Amino acid sequence: MIKYETKIVDRSVGRNADLLAESVGKMETEAERYPYIRILISIIEQAHPEWNQAPNKDKQIAHLIFHMSHGGVDREETANIVRLRDAERGYNKKDRN
């Protein structure tokens, strides 16, 4: 059995997402991190469907990824990607209020 030094940040999201976030946090450039952050956002949206209608969804997801990456992924970088994904789907912040 593998022993991990840290606890899972969010059990709904899971250990693999935690490990991915930690690895993404070690990447040097935004361009390098971008596709992996999108994957993490997708995993979080599946684990927390109740956040999809939250007016501050972008900040909630960004906060979670920040903690999962141990501070390696900037909150604003993630929040921007969440807003971009929502815009691609035709959602905007006004729709959630």
PDB file of N, CA, C and O in Angstrom, residues 9-86:
ATOM      1  N   VAL A   9      -7.234  16.783  -0.145  1.00  0.00           N
ATOM      2  CA  VAL A   9      -7.841  18.083   0.101  1.00  0.00           C
ATOM      3  C   VAL A   9      -9.358  17.986   0.006  1.00  0.00           C
ATOM      4  O   VAL A   9     -10.079  18.551   0.820  1.00  0.00           O
ATOM      5  N   ASP A  10      -9.863  17.252  -0.982  1.00  0.00           N
ATOM      6  CA  ASP A  10     -11.303  17.126  -1.191  1.00  0.00           C
ATOM      7  C   ASP A  10     -11.604  15.686  -1.592  1.00  0.00           C
ATOM      8  O   ASP A  10     -11.256  15.253  -2.680  1.00  0.00           O
ATOM      9  N   ARG A  11     -12.260  14.948  -0.715  1.00  0.00           N
ATOM     10  CA  ARG A  11     -12.524  13.530  -0.974  1.00  0.00           C
ATOM     11  C   ARG A  11     -13.386  13.311  -2.220  1.00  0.00           C
ATOM     12  O   ARG A  11     -13.236  12.314  -2.912  1.00  0.00           O
ATOM     13  N   SER A  12     -14.293  14.241  -2.503  1.00  0.00           N
ATOM     14  CA  SER A  12     -15.153  14.101  -3.681  1.00  0.00           C
ATOM     15  C   SER A  12     -14.342  14.155  -4.969  1.00  0.00           C
ATOM     16  O   SER A  12     -14.672  13.506  -5.946  1.00  0.00           O
ATOM     17  N   VAL A  13     -13.285  14.937  -4.957  1.00  0.00           N
ATOM     18  CA  VAL A  13     -12.438  15.092  -6.142  1.00  0.00           C
ATOM     19  C   VAL A  13     -11.447  13.929  -6.225  1.00  0.00           C
ATOM     20  O   VAL A  13     -11.213  13.385  -7.293  1.00  0.00           O
ATOM     21  N   GLY A  14     -10.856  13.562  -5.120  1.00  0.00           N
ATOM     22  CA  GLY A  14     -10.026  12.373  -5.059  1.00  0.00           C
ATOM     23  C   GLY A  14      -8.521  12.588  -5.081  1.00  0.00           C
ATOM     24  O   GLY A  14      -8.018  13.671  -5.359  1.00  0.00           O
ATOM     25  N   ARG A  15      -7.804  11.531  -4.766  1.00  0.00           N
ATOM     26  CA  ARG A  15      -6.348  11.538  -4.648  1.00  0.00           C
ATOM     27  C   ARG A  15      -5.662  11.798  -5.989  1.00  0.00           C
ATOM     28  O   ARG A  15      -4.701  12.547  -6.063  1.00  0.00           O
ATOM     29  N   ASN A  16      -6.160  11.193  -7.058  1.00  0.00           N
ATOM     30  CA  ASN A  16      -5.496  11.375  -8.351  1.00  0.00           C
ATOM     31  C   ASN A  16      -5.528  12.834  -8.787  1.00  0.00           C
ATOM     32  O   ASN A  16      -4.548  13.343  -9.322  1.00  0.00           O
ATOM     33  N   ALA A  17      -6.648  13.507  -8.570  1.00  0.00           N
ATOM     34  CA  ALA A  17      -6.739  14.927  -8.912  1.00  0.00           C
ATOM     35  C   ALA A  17      -5.797  15.739  -8.034  1.00  0.00           C
ATOM     36  O   ALA A  17      -5.174  16.703  -8.497  1.00  0.00           O
ATOM     37  N   ASP A  18      -5.679  15.365  -6.768  1.00  0.00           N
ATOM     38  CA  ASP A  18      -4.721  16.024  -5.873  1.00  0.00           C
ATOM     39  C   ASP A  18      -3.297  15.907  -6.423  1.00  0.00           C
ATOM     40  O   ASP A  18      -2.553  16.885  -6.471  1.00  0.00           O
ATOM     41  N   LEU A  19      -2.928  14.706  -6.814  1.00  0.00           N
ATOM     42  CA  LEU A  19      -1.582  14.477  -7.335  1.00  0.00           C
ATOM     43  C   LEU A  19      -1.365  15.218  -8.650  1.00  0.00           C
ATOM     44  O   LEU A  19      -0.281  15.778  -8.878  1.00  0.00           O
ATOM     45  N   LEU A  20      -2.393  15.264  -9.495  1.00  0.00           N
ATOM     46  CA  LEU A  20      -2.291  16.013 -10.742  1.00  0.00           C
ATOM     47  C   LEU A  20      -2.104  17.505 -10.457  1.00  0.00           C
ATOM     48  O   LEU A  20      -1.233  18.150 -11.041  1.00  0.00           O
ATOM     49  N   ALA A  21      -2.900  18.041  -9.539  1.00  0.00           N
ATOM     50  CA  ALA A  21      -2.788  19.465  -9.193  1.00  0.00           C
ATOM     51  C   ALA A  21      -1.406  19.788  -8.656  1.00  0.00           C
ATOM     52  O   ALA A  21      -0.829  20.831  -8.987  1.00  0.00           O
ATOM     53  N   GLU A  22      -0.873  18.907  -7.844  1.00  0.00           N
ATOM     54  CA  GLU A  22       0.467  19.121  -7.302  1.00  0.00           C
ATOM     55  C   GLU A  22       1.506  19.170  -8.428  1.00  0.00           C
ATOM     56  O   GLU A  22       2.384  20.034  -8.445  1.00  0.00           O
ATOM     57  N   SER A  23       1.378  18.270  -9.391  1.00  0.00           N
ATOM     58  CA  SER A  23       2.303  18.262 -10.531  1.00  0.00           C
ATOM     59  C   SER A  23       2.136  19.501 -11.402  1.00  0.00           C
ATOM     60  O   SER A  23       3.120  20.079 -11.865  1.00  0.00           O
ATOM     61  N   VAL A  24       0.900  19.911 -11.621  1.00  0.00           N
ATOM     62  CA  VAL A  24       0.625  21.105 -12.427  1.00  0.00           C
ATOM     63  C   VAL A  24       1.232  22.332 -11.752  1.00  0.00           C
ATOM     64  O   VAL A  24       1.784  23.211 -12.422  1.00  0.00           O
ATOM     65  N   GLY A  25       1.174  22.373 -10.443  1.00  0.00           N
ATOM     66  CA  GLY A  25       1.733  23.498  -9.690  1.00  0.00           C
ATOM     67  C   GLY A  25       3.237  23.634  -9.853  1.00  0.00           C
ATOM     68  O   GLY A  25       3.798  24.707  -9.639  1.00  0.00           O
ATOM     69  N   LYS A  26       3.885  22.578 -10.267  1.00  0.00           N
ATOM     70  CA  LYS A  26       5.342  22.606 -10.462  1.00  0.00           C
ATOM     71  C   LYS A  26       5.734  22.995 -11.888  1.00  0.00           C
ATOM     72  O   LYS A  26       6.903  23.204 -12.169  1.00  0.00           O
ATOM     73  N   MET A  27       4.745  23.102 -12.775  1.00  0.00           N
ATOM     74  CA  MET A  27       5.032  23.487 -14.161  1.00  0.00           C
ATOM     75  C   MET A  27       5.366  24.972 -14.206  1.00  0.00           C
ATOM     76  O   MET A  27       4.828  25.767 -13.444  1.00  0.00           O
ATOM     77  N   GLU A  28       6.243  25.336 -15.132  1.00  0.00           N
ATOM     78  CA  GLU A  28       6.795  26.694 -15.150  1.00  0.00           C
ATOM     79  C   GLU A  28       5.930  27.745 -15.816  1.00  0.00           C
ATOM     80  O   GLU A  28       5.905  28.879 -15.387  1.00  0.00           O
ATOM     81  N   THR A  29       5.240  27.391 -16.900  1.00  0.00           N
ATOM     82  CA  THR A  29       4.534  28.426 -17.656  1.00  0.00           C
ATOM     83  C   THR A  29       3.022  28.211 -17.639  1.00  0.00           C
ATOM     84  O   THR A  29       2.541  27.084 -17.472  1.00  0.00           O
ATOM     85  N   GLU A  30       2.291  29.312 -17.862  1.00  0.00           N
ATOM     86  CA  GLU A  30       0.840  29.224 -17.952  1.00  0.00           C
ATOM     87  C   GLU A  30       0.419  28.342 -19.123  1.00  0.00           C
ATOM     88  O   GLU A  30      -0.536  27.581 -19.013  1.00  0.00           O
ATOM     89  N   ALA A  31       1.122  28.462 -20.236  1.00  0.00           N
ATOM     90  CA  ALA A  31       0.799  27.657 -21.418  1.00  0.00           C
ATOM     91  C   ALA A  31       0.941  26.163 -21.131  1.00  0.00           C
ATOM     92  O   ALA A  31       0.148  25.352 -21.610  1.00  0.00           O
ATOM     93  N   GLU A  32       1.938  25.821 -20.347  1.00  0.00           N
ATOM     94  CA  GLU A  32       2.167  24.423 -19.970  1.00  0.00           C
ATOM     95  C   GLU A  32       1.046  23.921 -19.049  1.00  0.00           C
ATOM     96  O   GLU A  32       0.577  22.798 -19.183  1.00  0.00           O
ATOM     97  N   ARG A  33       0.620  24.778 -18.118  1.00  0.00           N
ATOM     98  CA  ARG A  33      -0.401  24.405 -17.128  1.00  0.00           C
ATOM     99  C   ARG A  33      -1.813  24.377 -17.698  1.00  0.00           C
ATOM    100  O   ARG A  33      -2.659  23.619 -17.217  1.00  0.00           O
ATOM    101  N   TYR A  34      -2.079  25.217 -18.694  1.00  0.00           N
ATOM    102  CA  TYR A  34      -3.436  25.450 -19.183  1.00  0.00           C
ATOM    103  C   TYR A  34      -4.257  24.175 -19.433  1.00  0.00           C
ATOM    104  O   TYR A  34      -5.355  24.035 -18.883  1.00  0.00           O
ATOM    105  N   PRO A  35      -3.798  23.225 -20.247  1.00  0.00           N
ATOM    106  CA  PRO A  35      -4.656  22.053 -20.513  1.00  0.00           C
ATOM    107  C   PRO A  35      -4.918  21.215 -19.262  1.00  0.00           C
ATOM    108  O   PRO A  35      -6.006  20.645 -19.114  1.00  0.00           O
ATOM    109  N   TYR A  36      -3.964  21.170 -18.360  1.00  0.00           N
ATOM    110  CA  TYR A  36      -4.139  20.377 -17.143  1.00  0.00           C
ATOM    111  C   TYR A  36      -5.084  21.063 -16.165  1.00  0.00           C
ATOM    112  O   TYR A  36      -5.848  20.388 -15.462  1.00  0.00           O
ATOM    113  N   ILE A  37      -5.047  22.378 -16.131  1.00  0.00           N
ATOM    114  CA  ILE A  37      -5.988  23.103 -15.279  1.00  0.00           C
ATOM    115  C   ILE A  37      -7.404  22.888 -15.803  1.00  0.00           C
ATOM    116  O   ILE A  37      -8.346  22.695 -15.026  1.00  0.00           O
ATOM    117  N   ARG A  38      -7.575  22.883 -17.116  1.00  0.00           N
ATOM    118  CA  ARG A  38      -8.902  22.608 -17.694  1.00  0.00           C
ATOM    119  C   ARG A  38      -9.384  21.212 -17.291  1.00  0.00           C
ATOM    120  O   ARG A  38     -10.569  21.022 -16.994  1.00  0.00           O
ATOM    121  N   ILE A  39      -8.492  20.246 -17.273  1.00  0.00           N
ATOM    122  CA  ILE A  39      -8.858  18.891 -16.848  1.00  0.00           C
ATOM    123  C   ILE A  39      -9.268  18.902 -15.380  1.00  0.00           C
ATOM    124  O   ILE A  39     -10.290  18.308 -15.008  1.00  0.00           O
ATOM    125  N   LEU A  40      -8.493  19.569 -14.539  1.00  0.00           N
ATOM    126  CA  LEU A  40      -8.828  19.651 -13.115  1.00  0.00           C
ATOM    127  C   LEU A  40     -10.187  20.322 -12.907  1.00  0.00           C
ATOM    128  O   LEU A  40     -10.983  19.875 -12.081  1.00  0.00           O
ATOM    129  N   ILE A  41     -10.449  21.388 -13.652  1.00  0.00           N
ATOM    130  CA  ILE A  41     -11.728  22.077 -13.538  1.00  0.00           C
ATOM    131  C   ILE A  41     -12.866  21.114 -13.892  1.00  0.00           C
ATOM    132  O   ILE A  41     -13.881  21.056 -13.192  1.00  0.00           O
ATOM    133  N   SER A  42     -12.689  20.352 -14.940  1.00  0.00           N
ATOM    134  CA  SER A  42     -13.703  19.388 -15.359  1.00  0.00           C
ATOM    135  C   SER A  42     -13.954  18.341 -14.269  1.00  0.00           C
ATOM    136  O   SER A  42     -15.101  17.996 -13.969  1.00  0.00           O
ATOM    137  N   ILE A  43     -12.892  17.842 -13.673  1.00  0.00           N
ATOM    138  CA  ILE A  43     -13.017  16.852 -12.595  1.00  0.00           C
ATOM    139  C   ILE A  43     -13.778  17.455 -11.418  1.00  0.00           C
ATOM    140  O   ILE A  43     -14.672  16.826 -10.846  1.00  0.00           O
ATOM    141  N   ILE A  44     -13.442  18.684 -11.064  1.00  0.00           N
ATOM    142  CA  ILE A  44     -14.102  19.355  -9.932  1.00  0.00           C
ATOM    143  C   ILE A  44     -15.578  19.606 -10.243  1.00  0.00           C
ATOM    144  O   ILE A  44     -16.443  19.410  -9.384  1.00  0.00           O
ATOM    145  N   GLU A  45     -15.886  20.022 -11.476  1.00  0.00           N
ATOM    146  CA  GLU A  45     -17.287  20.253 -11.852  1.00  0.00           C
ATOM    147  C   GLU A  45     -18.101  18.961 -11.755  1.00  0.00           C
ATOM    148  O   GLU A  45     -19.265  18.994 -11.353  1.00  0.00           O
ATOM    149  N   GLN A  46     -17.492  17.843 -12.101  1.00  0.00           N
ATOM    150  CA  GLN A  46     -18.191  16.561 -11.980  1.00  0.00           C
ATOM    151  C   GLN A  46     -18.376  16.162 -10.526  1.00  0.00           C
ATOM    152  O   GLN A  46     -19.402  15.592 -10.154  1.00  0.00           O
ATOM    153  N   ALA A  47     -17.381  16.446  -9.695  1.00  0.00           N
ATOM    154  CA  ALA A  47     -17.450  16.080  -8.281  1.00  0.00           C
ATOM    155  C   ALA A  47     -18.365  17.015  -7.486  1.00  0.00           C
ATOM    156  O   ALA A  47     -18.924  16.611  -6.465  1.00  0.00           O
ATOM    157  N   HIS A  48     -18.497  18.255  -7.953  1.00  0.00           N
ATOM    158  CA  HIS A  48     -19.312  19.249  -7.251  1.00  0.00           C
ATOM    159  C   HIS A  48     -20.299  19.918  -8.208  1.00  0.00           C
ATOM    160  O   HIS A  48     -20.190  21.112  -8.502  1.00  0.00           O
ATOM    161  N   PRO A  49     -21.301  19.190  -8.692  1.00  0.00           N
ATOM    162  CA  PRO A  49     -22.255  19.784  -9.637  1.00  0.00           C
ATOM    163  C   PRO A  49     -23.030  20.949  -9.026  1.00  0.00           C
ATOM    164  O   PRO A  49     -23.492  21.827  -9.743  1.00  0.00           O
ATOM    165  N   GLU A  50     -23.137  20.968  -7.710  1.00  0.00           N
ATOM    166  CA  GLU A  50     -23.855  22.064  -7.040  1.00  0.00           C
ATOM    167  C   GLU A  50     -23.149  23.407  -7.213  1.00  0.00           C
ATOM    168  O   GLU A  50     -23.760  24.460  -7.079  1.00  0.00           O
ATOM    169  N   TRP A  51     -21.868  23.402  -7.538  1.00  0.00           N
ATOM    170  CA  TRP A  51     -21.122  24.650  -7.737  1.00  0.00           C
ATOM    171  C   TRP A  51     -21.418  25.288  -9.086  1.00  0.00           C
ATOM    172  O   TRP A  51     -21.128  26.467  -9.296  1.00  0.00           O
ATOM    173  N   ASN A  52     -21.996  24.524 -10.025  1.00  0.00           N
ATOM    174  CA  ASN A  52     -22.220  25.051 -11.367  1.00  0.00           C
ATOM    175  C   ASN A  52     -23.126  26.268 -11.382  1.00  0.00           C
ATOM    176  O   ASN A  52     -23.016  27.099 -12.267  1.00  0.00           O
ATOM    177  N   GLN A  53     -24.027  26.380 -10.430  1.00  0.00           N
ATOM    178  CA  GLN A  53     -24.939  27.519 -10.382  1.00  0.00           C
ATOM    179  C   GLN A  53     -24.485  28.588  -9.386  1.00  0.00           C
ATOM    180  O   GLN A  53     -25.142  29.610  -9.251  1.00  0.00           O
ATOM    181  N   ALA A  54     -23.391  28.355  -8.708  1.00  0.00           N
ATOM    182  CA  ALA A  54     -22.904  29.316  -7.707  1.00  0.00           C
ATOM    183  C   ALA A  54     -22.401  30.589  -8.393  1.00  0.00           C
ATOM    184  O   ALA A  54     -21.692  30.511  -9.402  1.00  0.00           O
ATOM    185  N   PRO A  55     -22.751  31.753  -7.855  1.00  0.00           N
ATOM    186  CA  PRO A  55     -22.296  33.006  -8.476  1.00  0.00           C
ATOM    187  C   PRO A  55     -20.781  33.187  -8.417  1.00  0.00           C
ATOM    188  O   PRO A  55     -20.216  33.910  -9.227  1.00  0.00           O
ATOM    189  N   ASN A  56     -20.127  32.526  -7.479  1.00  0.00           N
ATOM    190  CA  ASN A  56     -18.673  32.656  -7.348  1.00  0.00           C
ATOM    191  C   ASN A  56     -17.971  31.331  -7.657  1.00  0.00           C
ATOM    192  O   ASN A  56     -16.921  31.031  -7.090  1.00  0.00           O
ATOM    193  N   LYS A  57     -18.526  30.577  -8.595  1.00  0.00           N
ATOM    194  CA  LYS A  57     -17.964  29.282  -8.994  1.00  0.00           C
ATOM    195  C   LYS A  57     -16.492  29.399  -9.367  1.00  0.00           C
ATOM    196  O   LYS A  57     -15.674  28.565  -8.975  1.00  0.00           O
ATOM    197  N   ASP A  58     -16.140  30.442 -10.126  1.00  0.00           N
ATOM    198  CA  ASP A  58     -14.754  30.614 -10.561  1.00  0.00           C
ATOM    199  C   ASP A  58     -13.808  30.722  -9.377  1.00  0.00           C
ATOM    200  O   ASP A  58     -12.748  30.113  -9.361  1.00  0.00           O
ATOM    201  N   LYS A  59     -14.216  31.445  -8.352  1.00  0.00           N
ATOM    202  CA  LYS A  59     -13.374  31.607  -7.164  1.00  0.00           C
ATOM    203  C   LYS A  59     -13.328  30.339  -6.314  1.00  0.00           C
ATOM    204  O   LYS A  59     -12.296  30.006  -5.745  1.00  0.00           O
ATOM    205  N   GLN A  60     -14.447  29.626  -6.239  1.00  0.00           N
ATOM    206  CA  GLN A  60     -14.483  28.375  -5.476  1.00  0.00           C
ATOM    207  C   GLN A  60     -13.533  27.339  -6.073  1.00  0.00           C
ATOM    208  O   GLN A  60     -12.756  26.704  -5.360  1.00  0.00           O
ATOM    209  N   ILE A  61     -13.631  27.162  -7.377  1.00  0.00           N
ATOM    210  CA  ILE A  61     -12.775  26.178  -8.048  1.00  0.00           C
ATOM    211  C   ILE A  61     -11.317  26.611  -7.969  1.00  0.00           C
ATOM    212  O   ILE A  61     -10.429  25.793  -7.706  1.00  0.00           O
ATOM    213  N   ALA A  62     -11.056  27.903  -8.173  1.00  0.00           N
ATOM    214  CA  ALA A  62      -9.681  28.413  -8.103  1.00  0.00           C
ATOM    215  C   ALA A  62      -9.085  28.195  -6.713  1.00  0.00           C
ATOM    216  O   ALA A  62      -7.923  27.817  -6.582  1.00  0.00           O
ATOM    217  N   HIS A  63      -9.899  28.408  -5.687  1.00  0.00           N
ATOM    218  CA  HIS A  63      -9.435  28.222  -4.301  1.00  0.00           C
ATOM    219  C   HIS A  63      -9.078  26.750  -4.058  1.00  0.00           C
ATOM    220  O   HIS A  63      -8.039  26.443  -3.471  1.00  0.00           O
ATOM    221  N   LEU A  64      -9.938  25.853  -4.535  1.00  0.00           N
ATOM    222  CA  LEU A  64      -9.688  24.421  -4.348  1.00  0.00           C
ATOM    223  C   LEU A  64      -8.415  23.979  -5.074  1.00  0.00           C
ATOM    224  O   LEU A  64      -7.568  23.294  -4.496  1.00  0.00           O
ATOM    225  N   ILE A  65      -8.245  24.400  -6.320  1.00  0.00           N
ATOM    226  CA  ILE A  65      -7.050  24.012  -7.075  1.00  0.00           C
ATOM    227  C   ILE A  65      -5.799  24.617  -6.446  1.00  0.00           C
ATOM    228  O   ILE A  65      -4.755  23.962  -6.382  1.00  0.00           O
ATOM    229  N   PHE A  66      -5.902  25.833  -5.937  1.00  0.00           N
ATOM    230  CA  PHE A  66      -4.777  26.459  -5.233  1.00  0.00           C
ATOM    231  C   PHE A  66      -4.324  25.584  -4.064  1.00  0.00           C
ATOM    232  O   PHE A  66      -3.139  25.312  -3.898  1.00  0.00           O
ATOM    233  N   HIS A  67      -5.278  25.103  -3.283  1.00  0.00           N
ATOM    234  CA  HIS A  67      -4.925  24.253  -2.133  1.00  0.00           C
ATOM    235  C   HIS A  67      -4.460  22.868  -2.557  1.00  0.00           C
ATOM    236  O   HIS A  67      -3.526  22.318  -1.969  1.00  0.00           O
ATOM    237  N   MET A  68      -5.099  22.309  -3.584  1.00  0.00           N
ATOM    238  CA  MET A  68      -4.685  20.986  -4.060  1.00  0.00           C
ATOM    239  C   MET A  68      -3.262  21.025  -4.605  1.00  0.00           C
ATOM    240  O   MET A  68      -2.525  20.044  -4.488  1.00  0.00           O
ATOM    241  N   SER A  69      -2.872  22.168  -5.179  1.00  0.00           N
ATOM    242  CA  SER A  69      -1.523  22.299  -5.758  1.00  0.00           C
ATOM    243  C   SER A  69      -0.520  22.821  -4.735  1.00  0.00           C
ATOM    244  O   SER A  69       0.626  23.100  -5.091  1.00  0.00           O
ATOM    245  N   HIS A  70      -0.946  22.972  -3.489  1.00  0.00           N
ATOM    246  CA  HIS A  70      -0.090  23.497  -2.412  1.00  0.00           C
ATOM    247  C   HIS A  70       0.443  24.879  -2.770  1.00  0.00           C
ATOM    248  O   HIS A  70       1.616  25.183  -2.563  1.00  0.00           O
ATOM    249  N   GLY A  71      -0.441  25.691  -3.356  1.00  0.00           N
ATOM    250  CA  GLY A  71      -0.078  27.066  -3.699  1.00  0.00           C
ATOM    251  C   GLY A  71       0.670  27.214  -5.011  1.00  0.00           C
ATOM    252  O   GLY A  71       1.081  28.307  -5.364  1.00  0.00           O
ATOM    253  N   GLY A  72       0.791  26.134  -5.763  1.00  0.00           N
ATOM    254  CA  GLY A  72       1.566  26.176  -6.999  1.00  0.00           C
ATOM    255  C   GLY A  72       0.831  26.769  -8.185  1.00  0.00           C
ATOM    256  O   GLY A  72       1.440  27.223  -9.141  1.00  0.00           O
ATOM    257  N   VAL A  73      -0.505  26.748  -8.139  1.00  0.00           N
ATOM    258  CA  VAL A  73      -1.310  27.291  -9.238  1.00  0.00           C
ATOM    259  C   VAL A  73      -2.016  28.549  -8.721  1.00  0.00           C
ATOM    260  O   VAL A  73      -2.751  28.503  -7.739  1.00  0.00           O
ATOM    261  N   ASP A  74      -1.788  29.649  -9.407  1.00  0.00           N
ATOM    262  CA  ASP A  74      -2.360  30.935  -9.018  1.00  0.00           C
ATOM    263  C   ASP A  74      -3.883  30.900  -9.119  1.00  0.00           C
ATOM    264  O   ASP A  74      -4.438  30.394 -10.093  1.00  0.00           O
ATOM    265  N   ARG A  75      -4.550  31.474  -8.122  1.00  0.00           N
ATOM    266  CA  ARG A  75      -6.016  31.486  -8.100  1.00  0.00           C
ATOM    267  C   ARG A  75      -6.601  32.230  -9.293  1.00  0.00           C
ATOM    268  O   ARG A  75      -7.575  31.786  -9.892  1.00  0.00           O
ATOM    269  N   GLU A  76      -6.032  33.383  -9.617  1.00  0.00           N
ATOM    270  CA  GLU A  76      -6.585  34.190 -10.716  1.00  0.00           C
ATOM    271  C   GLU A  76      -6.414  33.493 -12.062  1.00  0.00           C
ATOM    272  O   GLU A  76      -7.294  33.563 -12.926  1.00  0.00           O
ATOM    273  N   GLU A  77      -5.309  32.801 -12.233  1.00  0.00           N
ATOM    274  CA  GLU A  77      -5.092  32.032 -13.468  1.00  0.00           C
ATOM    275  C   GLU A  77      -6.201  30.999 -13.646  1.00  0.00           C
ATOM    276  O   GLU A  77      -6.790  30.877 -14.728  1.00  0.00           O
ATOM    277  N   THR A  78      -6.516  30.278 -12.587  1.00  0.00           N
ATOM    278  CA  THR A  78      -7.568  29.267 -12.642  1.00  0.00           C
ATOM    279  C   THR A  78      -8.936  29.904 -12.832  1.00  0.00           C
ATOM    280  O   THR A  78      -9.737  29.433 -13.640  1.00  0.00           O
ATOM    281  N   ALA A  79      -9.216  30.972 -12.097  1.00  0.00           N
ATOM    282  CA  ALA A  79     -10.517  31.643 -12.214  1.00  0.00           C
ATOM    283  C   ALA A  79     -10.758  32.113 -13.647  1.00  0.00           C
ATOM    284  O   ALA A  79     -11.874  32.004 -14.173  1.00  0.00           O
ATOM    285  N   ASN A  80      -9.722  32.624 -14.297  1.00  0.00           N
ATOM    286  CA  ASN A  80      -9.846  33.057 -15.691  1.00  0.00           C
ATOM    287  C   ASN A  80     -10.207  31.887 -16.606  1.00  0.00           C
ATOM    288  O   ASN A  80     -11.016  32.029 -17.523  1.00  0.00           O
ATOM    289  N   ILE A  81      -9.597  30.733 -16.360  1.00  0.00           N
ATOM    290  CA  ILE A  81      -9.866  29.556 -17.183  1.00  0.00           C
ATOM    291  C   ILE A  81     -11.296  29.064 -16.943  1.00  0.00           C
ATOM    292  O   ILE A  81     -11.989  28.657 -17.886  1.00  0.00           O
ATOM    293  N   VAL A  82     -11.765  29.117 -15.702  1.00  0.00           N
ATOM    294  CA  VAL A  82     -13.157  28.735 -15.407  1.00  0.00           C
ATOM    295  C   VAL A  82     -14.116  29.634 -16.173  1.00  0.00           C
ATOM    296  O   VAL A  82     -15.062  29.160 -16.819  1.00  0.00           O
ATOM    297  N   ARG A  83     -13.866  30.945 -16.123  1.00  0.00           N
ATOM    298  CA  ARG A  83     -14.730  31.894 -16.843  1.00  0.00           C
ATOM    299  C   ARG A  83     -14.677  31.644 -18.354  1.00  0.00           C
ATOM    300  O   ARG A  83     -15.703  31.705 -19.033  1.00  0.00           O
ATOM    301  N   LEU A  84     -13.510  31.328 -18.874  1.00  0.00           N
ATOM    302  CA  LEU A  84     -13.359  31.030 -20.301  1.00  0.00           C
ATOM    303  C   LEU A  84     -14.158  29.792 -20.680  1.00  0.00           C
ATOM    304  O   LEU A  84     -14.885  29.787 -21.689  1.00  0.00           O
ATOM    305  N   ARG A  85     -14.049  28.738 -19.887  1.00  0.00           N
ATOM    306  CA  ARG A  85     -14.806  27.498 -20.156  1.00  0.00           C
ATOM    307  C   ARG A  85     -16.306  27.772 -20.141  1.00  0.00           C
ATOM    308  O   ARG A  85     -17.039  27.282 -20.986  1.00  0.00           O
ATOM    309  N   ASP A  86     -16.751  28.546 -19.170  1.00  0.00           N
ATOM    310  CA  ASP A  86     -18.178  28.866 -19.087  1.00  0.00           C
ATOM    311  C   ASP A  86     -18.623  29.688 -20.285  1.00  0.00           C
ATOM    312  O   ASP A  86     -19.706  29.472 -20.831  1.00  0.00           O
TER     313      ASP A  86
END
